[in-house]
């Protein structure tokens, strides 16, 4: 039992928890960060595709169950910085219309309890904090913003510039992806980023990616009022007899049971594990899970409809840093489809070892190398819709069951067809090769990188677990700051919205604590 009491306890060090800790650190308030993993080791295997992708060296040693009770290995990482250590660092805002009601052929994407204008100033702060490179106004669907990106866009390498030019000649409007990397192309001798081929899906050996560890946690723990405990798995949250106040955070650390106490508790474990923690914390006052009187905790799980696809270029593609181009021309529909289709962006470059492994040994080494030399890798994202039956459950043994059935599938199939229709015009063969084992995980069930929606926020306690400040309706000192809060998933990477909302929640907590202003 720890005798020290903290002002704020944050569970999780990813995009939500790490950012929040950084924001609160300058206030002088006593902050405890709990991370179930450890610091990711810095070693040569960080950049080895066989170790990272094929062998899944850094993935959590954990098995979950799908809706049919079949075990699977989720694509999730427990370490300081969370899954941002492995993300592609693409930091897109939700579109302005994503915050309202959107009609899809497959159903309704519900509105958020806040509008884009509420989050806009925090998006600006998030982009500055994470050092985003981009070009304002180049994306035809981007929300209005007069402030330029903090850094110029990452330049296209020659084959990707050709792709951009081909798309423009075909009447499309490709744009430079907003990317969070510590790159200085004007002064490469000063640049932390090397423009290597191992960014998307890999940890950065030289710490040049704007992940939550490098950007937020490392600076935060330099403050004497911030304590980080690693290897700290939070088993449950304890409340007082009224059920209105979290009084203890029960942790298992190095095989020992420990309890920590704080005035405010913020859960930032990611949509799946945050929901699982609240469900594990059921008690007499909260029989269906902590803060779950509405019954929504664990429900409405979303992870996007994602496809990793490879086009075979007729011209060699020696690109190293490939993730520089996006296309949103079909985001809200197309000439032959009145409903949203989704977003297209480049993926990190596939190498021969990945192709050989994904073929199950059927692709000889020379063929895998030839394919890798001509591969153009695309990532397609469409919005999946909140379904209460898509949910996180926790068994008596503590094992997570992730029940998920894709919906709005036709929209995604049409988006794939749009890309196929462009292949001849972008100098590629007319076939797309699926990469179902992209980054060692099958899509969608184990593809948890875009997880969201399991502890939604809203105005009505009957249909949401959290209020607009992301405080639990039923618990006075419990907050959630990750993608759990999303009422809808939109169709772009969720990380920047997680970061921006963590800053927004941070401002609320600073006001509640009566503290001096936090970091930007």
Short mmCIF file of C-alpha atoms in Angstrom, two decimals:
data_model
loop_
_atom_site.label_atom_id
_atom_site.label_comp_id
_atom_site.label_asym_id
_atom_site.label_seq_id
_atom_site.Cartn_x
_atom_site.Cartn_y
_atom_site.Cartn_z
CA UNK A 1 0.00 0.00 0.00
CA UNK A 2 1.47 3.35 -1.02
CA UNK A 3 1.10 6.02 1.65
CA UNK A 4 1.66 8.88 -0.78
CA UNK A 5 -1.42 10.51 -2.25
CA UNK A 6 -1.37 12.01 -5.73
CA UNK A 7 -3.37 14.82 -7.23
CA UNK A 8 -3.80 12.91 -10.50
CA UNK A 9 -3.23 9.26 -11.39
CA UNK A 10 -3.04 8.53 -15.13
CA UNK A 11 -3.33 4.92 -16.29
CA UNK A 12 -1.53 4.54 -19.61
CA UNK A 13 1.25 6.48 -21.37
CA UNK A 14 0.09 6.55 -24.99
CA UNK A 15 -1.34 9.37 -27.08
CA UNK A 16 -3.95 10.20 -24.44
CA UNK A 17 -2.19 9.54 -21.14
CA UNK A 18 1.27 10.63 -22.23
CA UNK A 19 -0.02 13.89 -23.69
CA UNK A 20 -2.10 14.60 -20.60
CA UNK A 21 0.88 14.01 -18.30
CA UNK A 22 2.98 16.42 -20.35
CA UNK A 23 0.24 19.04 -20.19
CA UNK A 24 -0.19 18.74 -16.42
CA UNK A 25 3.48 18.41 -15.47
CA UNK A 26 4.29 22.16 -15.26
CA UNK A 27 1.42 22.75 -12.78
CA UNK A 28 3.44 21.32 -9.91
CA UNK A 29 0.63 18.93 -9.02
CA UNK A 30 1.64 15.43 -7.93
CA UNK A 31 1.10 13.17 -10.91
CA UNK A 32 1.49 9.40 -11.05
CA UNK A 33 1.79 7.68 -14.43
CA UNK A 34 1.12 3.94 -14.46
CA UNK A 35 2.32 1.89 -17.44
CA UNK A 36 1.80 -1.88 -17.62
CA UNK A 37 4.77 -2.30 -19.96
CA UNK A 38 8.34 -1.09 -19.77
CA UNK A 39 10.52 1.16 -21.85
CA UNK A 40 10.91 -0.39 -25.28
CA UNK A 41 14.52 -1.53 -25.66
CA UNK A 42 16.62 0.47 -28.10
CA UNK A 43 18.37 -2.14 -30.20
CA UNK A 44 19.11 -3.00 -33.82
CA UNK A 45 16.01 -5.16 -33.99
CA UNK A 46 13.93 -1.95 -33.82
CA UNK A 47 14.69 -1.56 -37.54
CA UNK A 48 14.68 -5.24 -38.51
CA UNK A 49 11.56 -6.18 -40.48
CA UNK A 50 11.87 -9.87 -39.66
CA UNK A 51 12.01 -9.16 -35.92
CA UNK A 52 9.30 -6.49 -35.89
CA UNK A 53 6.86 -7.60 -38.58
CA UNK A 54 7.41 -11.30 -39.18
CA UNK A 55 8.24 -12.41 -35.63
CA UNK A 56 6.21 -9.73 -33.83
CA UNK A 57 9.00 -9.35 -31.28
CA UNK A 58 7.50 -6.36 -29.51
CA UNK A 59 3.82 -7.26 -29.58
CA UNK A 60 2.09 -8.02 -26.31
CA UNK A 61 2.34 -11.65 -25.25
CA UNK A 62 -1.39 -11.89 -24.89
CA UNK A 63 -4.21 -13.92 -26.42
CA UNK A 64 -7.78 -12.68 -26.78
CA UNK A 65 -10.91 -14.40 -28.07
CA UNK A 66 -13.08 -13.38 -31.03
CA UNK A 67 -16.88 -13.55 -31.16
CA UNK A 68 -16.75 -17.27 -31.93
CA UNK A 69 -14.43 -18.04 -29.03
CA UNK A 70 -11.38 -18.48 -31.27
CA UNK A 71 -8.09 -17.18 -29.86
CA UNK A 72 -6.08 -14.54 -31.68
CA UNK A 73 -2.97 -12.50 -30.99
CA UNK A 74 -3.85 -8.78 -31.02
CA UNK A 75 -1.63 -6.24 -32.72
CA UNK A 76 -1.08 -4.29 -29.53
CA UNK A 77 2.02 -3.09 -27.70
CA UNK A 78 2.51 -2.48 -23.99
CA UNK A 79 5.36 -0.04 -23.47
CA UNK A 80 6.03 3.56 -22.51
CA UNK A 81 4.40 5.53 -25.31
CA UNK A 82 1.95 2.74 -26.06
CA UNK A 83 1.05 2.00 -29.65
CA UNK A 84 2.44 5.37 -30.78
CA UNK A 85 5.88 3.74 -30.65
CA UNK A 86 4.76 1.76 -33.70
CA UNK A 87 2.33 4.09 -35.47
CA UNK A 88 2.99 5.67 -38.85
CA UNK A 89 2.90 9.18 -37.32
CA UNK A 90 0.17 10.38 -39.69
CA UNK A 91 -1.68 13.06 -37.74
CA UNK A 92 -4.92 14.06 -39.48
CA UNK A 93 -7.79 16.06 -38.04
CA UNK A 94 -11.29 14.68 -38.24
CA UNK A 95 -13.19 16.48 -40.98
CA UNK A 96 -15.57 19.21 -39.82
CA UNK A 97 -18.59 17.15 -40.97
CA UNK A 98 -17.36 14.13 -39.01
CA UNK A 99 -18.55 15.81 -35.81
CA UNK A 100 -22.14 15.87 -37.05
CA UNK A 101 -24.58 13.23 -38.26
CA UNK A 102 -23.37 11.48 -41.42
CA UNK A 103 -25.59 9.21 -43.48
CA UNK A 104 -23.95 6.10 -44.88
CA UNK A 105 -25.53 3.39 -47.00
CA UNK A 106 -24.81 1.07 -44.05
CA UNK A 107 -26.40 3.30 -41.40
CA UNK A 108 -25.89 6.48 -39.40
CA UNK A 109 -22.66 7.90 -38.02
CA UNK A 110 -23.91 9.76 -34.93
CA UNK A 111 -22.90 13.30 -33.92
CA UNK A 112 -20.40 14.19 -31.24
CA UNK A 113 -21.44 16.18 -28.15
CA UNK A 114 -18.84 18.79 -29.15
CA UNK A 115 -18.29 20.38 -32.54
CA UNK A 116 -15.19 20.88 -34.61
CA UNK A 117 -14.93 24.47 -33.37
CA UNK A 118 -14.58 23.20 -29.79
CA UNK A 119 -11.58 21.06 -30.72
CA UNK A 120 -10.01 23.35 -33.35
CA UNK A 121 -7.71 25.28 -30.97
CA UNK A 122 -6.57 22.02 -29.43
CA UNK A 123 -5.81 20.58 -32.87
CA UNK A 124 -3.46 23.54 -33.41
CA UNK A 125 -1.75 22.91 -30.08
CA UNK A 126 -1.53 19.17 -30.80
CA UNK A 127 0.12 19.78 -34.18
CA UNK A 128 2.66 22.10 -32.57
CA UNK A 129 3.39 19.71 -29.73
CA UNK A 130 3.92 16.74 -32.05
CA UNK A 131 5.82 18.77 -34.66
CA UNK A 132 3.55 17.97 -37.61
CA UNK A 133 4.80 18.53 -41.17
CA UNK A 134 2.10 19.41 -43.68
CA UNK A 135 0.66 21.91 -46.14
CA UNK A 136 -2.50 23.69 -45.07
CA UNK A 137 -5.14 23.88 -47.80
CA UNK A 138 -3.76 21.03 -49.91
CA UNK A 139 -6.36 18.52 -48.70
CA UNK A 140 -9.73 19.44 -50.26
CA UNK A 141 -11.69 18.03 -47.30
CA UNK A 142 -9.61 19.43 -44.44
CA UNK A 143 -11.33 21.62 -41.86
CA UNK A 144 -10.79 25.38 -42.00
CA UNK A 145 -7.65 26.65 -40.25
CA UNK A 146 -5.73 29.87 -40.76
CA UNK A 147 -2.63 28.64 -38.88
CA UNK A 148 -0.01 26.91 -41.04
CA UNK A 149 1.44 23.58 -39.99
CA UNK A 150 4.46 23.93 -37.71
CA UNK A 151 6.75 22.48 -40.38
CA UNK A 152 6.70 22.22 -44.19
CA UNK A 153 5.42 19.01 -45.75
CA UNK A 154 7.71 16.02 -46.07
CA UNK A 155 8.91 15.96 -49.67
CA UNK A 156 7.93 13.11 -51.98
CA UNK A 157 10.68 10.84 -53.23
CA UNK A 158 10.77 10.61 -57.06
CA UNK A 159 8.41 7.64 -57.58
CA UNK A 160 5.85 9.10 -55.15
CA UNK A 161 6.13 12.50 -56.86
CA UNK A 162 5.36 10.70 -60.13
CA UNK A 163 2.36 9.11 -58.45
CA UNK A 164 1.18 12.52 -57.26
CA UNK A 165 1.60 13.99 -60.75
CA UNK A 166 -0.26 11.05 -62.33
CA UNK A 167 -3.16 11.47 -59.91
CA UNK A 168 -3.36 15.19 -60.66
CA UNK A 169 -3.38 14.51 -64.40
CA UNK A 170 -6.25 12.12 -63.78
CA UNK A 171 -8.22 14.97 -62.21
CA UNK A 172 -7.58 14.12 -58.56
CA UNK A 173 -6.21 16.20 -55.69
CA UNK A 174 -3.52 14.29 -53.80
CA UNK A 175 -1.99 16.07 -50.84
CA UNK A 176 1.08 15.71 -48.61
CA UNK A 177 0.19 13.66 -45.55
CA UNK A 178 0.59 15.49 -42.24
CA UNK A 179 3.34 13.54 -40.49
CA UNK A 180 4.84 13.88 -37.01
CA UNK A 181 8.56 13.26 -37.42
CA UNK A 182 11.61 15.20 -36.29
CA UNK A 183 12.85 15.91 -39.81
CA UNK A 184 14.76 18.93 -41.08
CA UNK A 185 15.16 18.60 -44.84
CA UNK A 186 16.64 22.09 -45.15
CA UNK A 187 19.47 21.18 -42.75
CA UNK A 188 19.84 17.40 -42.97
CA UNK A 189 23.02 17.48 -40.87
CA UNK A 190 20.85 18.67 -37.96
CA UNK A 191 17.91 16.36 -38.62
CA UNK A 192 17.09 13.67 -36.10
CA UNK A 193 15.09 11.78 -38.74
CA UNK A 194 17.07 9.88 -41.38
CA UNK A 195 14.13 9.24 -43.74
CA UNK A 196 14.62 5.51 -43.28
CA UNK A 197 12.33 2.75 -44.53
CA UNK A 198 11.34 1.61 -41.04
CA UNK A 199 8.96 4.18 -39.60
CA UNK A 200 5.45 2.91 -40.25
CA UNK A 201 4.93 -0.05 -37.92
CA UNK A 202 8.43 0.11 -36.42
CA UNK A 203 9.80 1.82 -33.32
CA UNK A 204 12.32 4.54 -34.13
CA UNK A 205 15.80 3.56 -33.03
CA UNK A 206 17.03 7.18 -33.13
CA UNK A 207 13.85 8.50 -31.44
CA UNK A 208 13.01 10.78 -34.36
CA UNK A 209 9.33 9.87 -34.53
CA UNK A 210 6.90 12.06 -32.61
CA UNK A 211 5.57 9.29 -30.42
CA UNK A 212 4.04 9.88 -26.99
CA UNK A 213 7.15 8.63 -25.19
CA UNK A 214 9.66 10.91 -26.91
CA UNK A 215 7.35 13.92 -27.27
CA UNK A 216 5.53 13.88 -23.94
CA UNK A 217 6.46 11.27 -21.35
CA UNK A 218 10.23 11.84 -21.40
CA UNK A 219 9.91 15.61 -20.85
CA UNK A 220 7.12 15.12 -18.29
CA UNK A 221 9.13 12.85 -16.00
CA UNK A 222 11.90 15.45 -15.82
CA UNK A 223 9.55 17.37 -13.53
CA UNK A 224 10.06 16.33 -9.90
CA UNK A 225 6.30 16.21 -9.32
CA UNK A 226 5.78 13.50 -11.96
CA UNK A 227 6.35 9.82 -11.13
CA UNK A 228 6.31 7.04 -13.73
CA UNK A 229 5.94 3.41 -12.68
CA UNK A 230 6.48 0.77 -15.35
CA UNK A 231 5.44 -2.87 -15.13
CA UNK A 232 2.33 -1.62 -13.33
CA UNK A 233 -0.77 -3.52 -14.46
CA UNK A 234 -3.93 -1.92 -13.07
CA UNK A 235 -6.25 -4.74 -12.05
CA UNK A 236 -9.21 -2.65 -10.91
CA UNK A 237 -10.40 0.69 -9.58
CA UNK A 238 -11.88 0.72 -6.08
CA UNK A 239 -14.59 3.11 -4.91
CA UNK A 240 -16.03 4.30 -1.62
CA UNK A 241 -19.30 2.85 -0.31
CA UNK A 242 -21.35 5.37 -2.30
CA UNK A 243 -19.71 4.37 -5.57
CA UNK A 244 -19.26 8.04 -6.42
CA UNK A 245 -15.51 8.31 -5.79
CA UNK A 246 -12.55 6.22 -6.87
CA UNK A 247 -10.54 5.70 -3.70
CA UNK A 248 -7.87 3.27 -4.85
CA UNK A 249 -6.06 2.08 -7.97
CA UNK A 250 -5.20 -1.57 -7.44
CA UNK A 251 -1.99 -2.50 -9.24
CA UNK A 252 0.01 -5.68 -9.71
CA UNK A 253 3.67 -4.79 -10.09
CA UNK A 254 6.57 -7.23 -10.12
CA UNK A 255 4.17 -9.87 -8.81
CA UNK A 256 3.16 -7.76 -5.82
CA UNK A 257 -0.23 -6.18 -5.11
CA UNK A 258 -0.08 -2.41 -4.55
CA UNK A 259 -2.74 0.27 -4.17
CA UNK A 260 -2.32 3.93 -5.10
CA UNK A 261 -4.58 6.80 -4.18
CA UNK A 262 -5.29 10.04 -5.99
CA UNK A 263 -7.80 12.86 -6.03
CA UNK A 264 -8.47 12.38 -9.74
CA UNK A 265 -8.03 9.22 -11.82
CA UNK A 266 -7.71 9.25 -15.61
CA UNK A 267 -8.00 6.03 -17.61
CA UNK A 268 -6.01 6.11 -20.86
CA UNK A 269 -5.34 2.46 -21.69
CA UNK A 270 -6.75 2.46 -25.24
CA UNK A 271 -10.35 1.74 -26.15
CA UNK A 272 -10.19 -2.00 -25.51
CA UNK A 273 -8.20 -2.05 -22.28
CA UNK A 274 -9.89 1.04 -20.84
CA UNK A 275 -13.26 -0.62 -21.26
CA UNK A 276 -11.86 -3.87 -19.84
CA UNK A 277 -10.56 -2.03 -16.76
CA UNK A 278 -13.95 -0.48 -16.03
CA UNK A 279 -15.67 -3.82 -16.55
CA UNK A 280 -13.17 -5.52 -14.18
CA UNK A 281 -13.95 -2.83 -11.59
CA UNK A 282 -17.58 -3.87 -11.05
CA UNK A 283 -18.80 -3.67 -7.46
CA UNK A 284 -22.07 -3.56 -5.53
CA UNK A 285 -22.76 0.02 -6.62
CA UNK A 286 -21.66 -0.65 -10.20
CA UNK A 287 -22.68 -4.28 -10.82
CA UNK A 288 -22.19 -4.11 -14.60
CA UNK A 289 -18.85 -2.33 -14.49
CA UNK A 290 -17.63 0.95 -13.08
CA UNK A 291 -19.52 3.96 -14.49
CA UNK A 292 -21.66 1.62 -16.60
CA UNK A 293 -25.21 2.43 -15.51
CA UNK A 294 -25.92 3.26 -19.16
CA UNK A 295 -24.73 -0.18 -20.29
CA UNK A 296 -22.53 1.34 -23.01
CA UNK A 297 -19.12 0.54 -21.51
CA UNK A 298 -17.42 -1.94 -23.81
CA UNK A 299 -20.05 -1.51 -26.52
CA UNK A 300 -19.91 0.29 -29.89
CA UNK A 301 -16.35 -0.88 -30.53
CA UNK A 302 -15.00 0.48 -33.82
CA UNK A 303 -11.64 -0.01 -35.54
CA UNK A 304 -12.32 1.22 -39.12
CA UNK A 305 -12.58 -0.86 -42.24
CA UNK A 306 -8.94 -1.03 -43.30
CA UNK A 307 -7.18 -2.60 -46.25
CA UNK A 308 -3.43 -2.79 -46.80
CA UNK A 309 -2.97 -3.21 -50.55
CA UNK A 310 0.05 -3.39 -52.82
CA UNK A 311 0.08 -2.14 -56.40
CA UNK A 312 2.83 -3.40 -58.69
CA UNK A 313 4.49 -0.46 -60.36
CA UNK A 314 5.68 -0.78 -63.97
CA UNK A 315 8.57 1.45 -62.97
CA UNK A 316 10.93 0.62 -60.10
CA UNK A 317 10.03 2.13 -56.75
CA UNK A 318 13.22 2.65 -54.74
CA UNK A 319 11.37 4.90 -52.26
CA UNK A 320 12.48 4.59 -48.66
CA UNK A 321 10.14 6.92 -46.75
CA UNK A 322 6.93 6.26 -48.67
CA UNK A 323 4.26 7.58 -46.30
CA UNK A 324 4.01 11.10 -47.73
CA UNK A 325 0.88 11.14 -49.92
CA UNK A 326 -2.85 11.02 -49.19
CA UNK A 327 -6.04 11.18 -51.24
CA UNK A 328 -9.43 12.25 -49.86
CA UNK A 329 -11.34 12.78 -53.11
CA UNK A 330 -13.70 9.94 -52.17
CA UNK A 331 -13.99 10.78 -48.48
CA UNK A 332 -17.57 12.04 -48.64
CA UNK A 333 -18.65 10.22 -51.79
CA UNK A 334 -18.09 9.94 -55.53
CA UNK A 335 -19.86 10.66 -58.79
CA UNK A 336 -21.51 7.25 -58.66
CA UNK A 337 -22.03 7.05 -54.87
CA UNK A 338 -23.76 9.62 -52.67
CA UNK A 339 -22.37 8.29 -49.40
CA UNK A 340 -18.89 8.53 -47.82
CA UNK A 341 -16.28 6.07 -49.06
CA UNK A 342 -13.15 6.94 -47.12
CA UNK A 343 -9.49 7.87 -47.11
CA UNK A 344 -6.45 6.61 -49.05
CA UNK A 345 -2.86 7.06 -47.91
CA UNK A 346 0.51 5.50 -48.57
CA UNK A 347 1.94 2.81 -46.31
CA UNK A 348 5.48 2.22 -45.20
CA UNK A 349 7.47 0.35 -47.84
CA UNK A 350 7.22 -3.44 -47.91
CA UNK A 351 10.53 -5.29 -48.20
CA UNK A 352 11.36 -8.75 -49.49
CA UNK A 353 11.39 -10.36 -46.04
CA UNK A 354 7.80 -9.21 -45.42
CA UNK A 355 6.56 -10.48 -48.79
CA UNK A 356 8.31 -13.82 -48.36
CA UNK A 357 6.84 -14.29 -44.88
CA UNK A 358 3.32 -13.28 -45.89
CA UNK A 359 3.36 -15.76 -48.78
CA UNK A 360 3.88 -18.60 -46.31
CA UNK A 361 7.09 -19.61 -48.02
CA UNK A 362 5.45 -19.86 -51.45
CA UNK A 363 7.30 -16.83 -52.82
CA UNK A 364 11.00 -17.55 -53.50
CA UNK A 365 13.50 -14.99 -52.30
CA UNK A 366 14.31 -13.60 -55.74
CA UNK A 367 10.60 -13.18 -56.53
CA UNK A 368 9.96 -11.45 -53.20
CA UNK A 369 12.85 -9.10 -53.89
CA UNK A 370 11.54 -8.31 -57.39
CA UNK A 371 8.07 -7.61 -56.04
CA UNK A 372 9.43 -5.38 -53.27
CA UNK A 373 11.37 -3.31 -55.80
CA UNK A 374 8.15 -2.47 -57.65
CA UNK A 375 5.66 -2.31 -54.81
CA UNK A 376 3.54 0.76 -54.14
CA UNK A 377 1.84 0.27 -50.78
CA UNK A 378 -1.56 1.78 -49.99
CA UNK A 379 -3.68 1.95 -46.83
CA UNK A 380 -7.42 2.41 -47.33
CA UNK A 381 -9.73 3.43 -44.48
CA UNK A 382 -13.53 3.58 -44.41
CA UNK A 383 -15.75 4.38 -41.46
CA UNK A 384 -17.30 1.53 -39.54
CA UNK A 385 -20.43 2.41 -37.61
CA UNK A 386 -21.13 2.07 -33.87
CA UNK A 387 -22.98 -1.18 -33.21
CA UNK A 388 -23.79 -2.07 -29.58
CA UNK A 389 -23.13 -5.73 -30.37
CA UNK A 390 -19.54 -4.96 -31.38
CA UNK A 391 -18.11 -4.99 -27.91
CA UNK A 392 -15.39 -5.75 -25.40
CA UNK A 393 -16.13 -8.37 -22.74
CA UNK A 394 -14.05 -9.67 -19.85
CA UNK A 395 -14.35 -13.26 -18.66
CA UNK A 396 -14.09 -14.48 -15.11
CA UNK A 397 -10.48 -15.41 -15.84
CA UNK A 398 -9.81 -11.84 -16.96
CA UNK A 399 -9.39 -12.74 -20.61
CA UNK A 400 -10.71 -10.25 -23.12
CA UNK A 401 -13.25 -11.24 -25.75
CA UNK A 402 -13.52 -8.85 -28.68
CA UNK A 403 -16.82 -9.33 -30.50
CA UNK A 404 -16.69 -7.60 -33.85
CA UNK A 405 -18.62 -7.93 -37.09
CA UNK A 406 -17.70 -5.44 -39.83
CA UNK A 407 -20.43 -3.15 -41.14
CA UNK A 408 -20.68 -0.51 -43.89
CA UNK A 409 -18.63 -2.95 -45.95
CA UNK A 410 -19.98 -1.90 -49.36
CA UNK A 411 -18.52 1.57 -48.95
CA UNK A 412 -15.08 0.10 -48.35
CA UNK A 413 -15.37 -2.28 -51.28
CA UNK A 414 -16.21 0.68 -53.49
CA UNK A 415 -13.20 2.58 -52.17
CA UNK A 416 -10.97 -0.36 -53.10
CA UNK A 417 -12.58 -0.40 -56.54
CA UNK A 418 -11.78 3.30 -56.95
CA UNK A 419 -8.11 2.60 -56.32
CA UNK A 420 -8.16 -0.34 -58.73
CA UNK A 421 -9.67 1.94 -61.35
CA UNK A 422 -6.71 4.28 -61.02
CA UNK A 423 -3.95 1.67 -61.40
CA UNK A 424 -3.45 2.00 -65.17
CA UNK A 425 -3.28 5.78 -64.84
CA UNK A 426 -0.61 5.69 -62.13
CA UNK A 427 1.77 3.37 -63.99
CA UNK A 428 0.79 0.12 -62.26
CA UNK A 429 -0.41 -3.33 -63.20
CA UNK A 430 -4.18 -3.78 -62.92
CA UNK A 431 -4.08 -6.06 -59.86
CA UNK A 432 -3.95 -5.15 -56.18
CA UNK A 433 -2.28 -7.58 -53.80
CA UNK A 434 -3.87 -7.73 -50.31
CA UNK A 435 -1.57 -7.66 -47.32
CA UNK A 436 -3.76 -9.35 -44.73
CA UNK A 437 -0.80 -9.97 -42.47
CA UNK A 438 0.21 -6.30 -42.54
CA UNK A 439 2.43 -5.68 -39.51
CA UNK A 440 1.82 -9.21 -38.31
CA UNK A 441 -1.89 -8.86 -37.69
CA UNK A 442 -4.94 -9.96 -39.62
CA UNK A 443 -7.46 -7.27 -40.38
CA UNK A 444 -9.93 -6.46 -38.94
CA UNK A 445 -10.13 -8.48 -35.73
CA UNK A 446 -6.51 -8.17 -34.59
CA UNK A 447 -5.93 -4.82 -36.29
CA UNK A 448 -6.38 -2.78 -33.13
CA UNK A 449 -4.36 0.29 -34.12
CA UNK A 450 -7.50 2.40 -34.74
CA UNK A 451 -9.55 1.10 -31.80
CA UNK A 452 -12.18 3.50 -30.48
CA UNK A 453 -15.71 3.99 -29.20
CA UNK A 454 -16.12 1.79 -26.12
CA UNK A 455 -16.74 4.45 -23.42
CA UNK A 456 -18.51 7.12 -25.42
CA UNK A 457 -19.02 10.64 -24.13
CA UNK A 458 -22.23 12.64 -24.45
CA UNK A 459 -24.84 14.75 -22.75
CA UNK A 460 -27.28 11.99 -21.77
CA UNK A 461 -26.23 9.60 -18.96
CA UNK A 462 -28.67 7.05 -20.37
CA UNK A 463 -26.76 6.73 -23.66
CA UNK A 464 -23.20 7.65 -22.69
CA UNK A 465 -20.73 6.86 -19.91
CA UNK A 466 -18.94 10.22 -19.84
CA UNK A 467 -19.93 13.87 -19.94
CA UNK A 468 -18.51 16.43 -22.38
CA UNK A 469 -15.40 16.88 -20.20
CA UNK A 470 -14.86 13.10 -20.37
CA UNK A 471 -15.73 12.67 -16.68
CA UNK A 472 -17.82 9.64 -15.79
CA UNK A 473 -21.47 10.60 -15.25
CA UNK A 474 -21.65 8.33 -12.20
CA UNK A 475 -18.21 8.83 -10.63
CA UNK A 476 -17.08 12.29 -9.55
CA UNK A 477 -13.31 11.88 -9.93
CA UNK A 478 -12.99 9.45 -12.86
CA UNK A 479 -12.03 10.58 -16.37
CA UNK A 480 -11.18 8.85 -19.64
CA UNK A 481 -8.72 10.32 -22.15
CA UNK A 482 -8.20 8.09 -25.16
CA UNK A 483 -10.19 6.97 -28.22
CA UNK A 484 -12.72 5.19 -26.00
CA UNK A 485 -14.70 8.42 -25.90
CA UNK A 486 -15.40 8.56 -29.68
CA UNK A 487 -19.12 8.34 -30.56
CA UNK A 488 -18.13 7.67 -34.19
CA UNK A 489 -14.91 6.63 -35.88
CA UNK A 490 -14.80 8.92 -38.95
CA UNK A 491 -12.36 7.60 -41.59
CA UNK A 492 -8.98 9.09 -40.73
CA UNK A 493 -6.28 8.09 -38.27
CA UNK A 494 -7.57 8.82 -34.75
CA UNK A 495 -4.30 9.79 -33.02
CA UNK A 496 -4.35 13.57 -33.50
CA UNK A 497 -7.91 13.71 -32.16
CA UNK A 498 -6.87 11.68 -29.10
CA UNK A 499 -4.00 14.12 -28.51
CA UNK A 500 -6.15 17.22 -29.03
CA UNK A 501 -8.86 15.93 -26.72
CA UNK A 502 -6.28 15.06 -24.05
CA UNK A 503 -5.18 18.70 -24.13
CA UNK A 504 -8.81 19.79 -23.84
CA UNK A 505 -9.39 17.48 -20.87
CA UNK A 506 -6.12 18.71 -19.40
CA UNK A 507 -7.36 22.29 -19.43
CA UNK A 508 -10.50 21.19 -17.59
CA UNK A 509 -8.44 19.30 -14.99
CA UNK A 510 -6.14 22.27 -14.44
CA UNK A 511 -9.18 24.43 -13.77
CA UNK A 512 -10.65 21.82 -11.44
CA UNK A 513 -7.37 21.48 -9.56
CA UNK A 514 -7.00 25.23 -9.29
CA UNK A 515 -3.52 24.89 -10.75
CA UNK A 516 -1.37 27.21 -12.82
CA UNK A 517 -1.43 26.70 -16.59
CA UNK A 518 0.10 23.58 -18.07
CA UNK A 519 2.27 23.01 -21.12
CA UNK A 520 1.20 23.91 -24.62
#
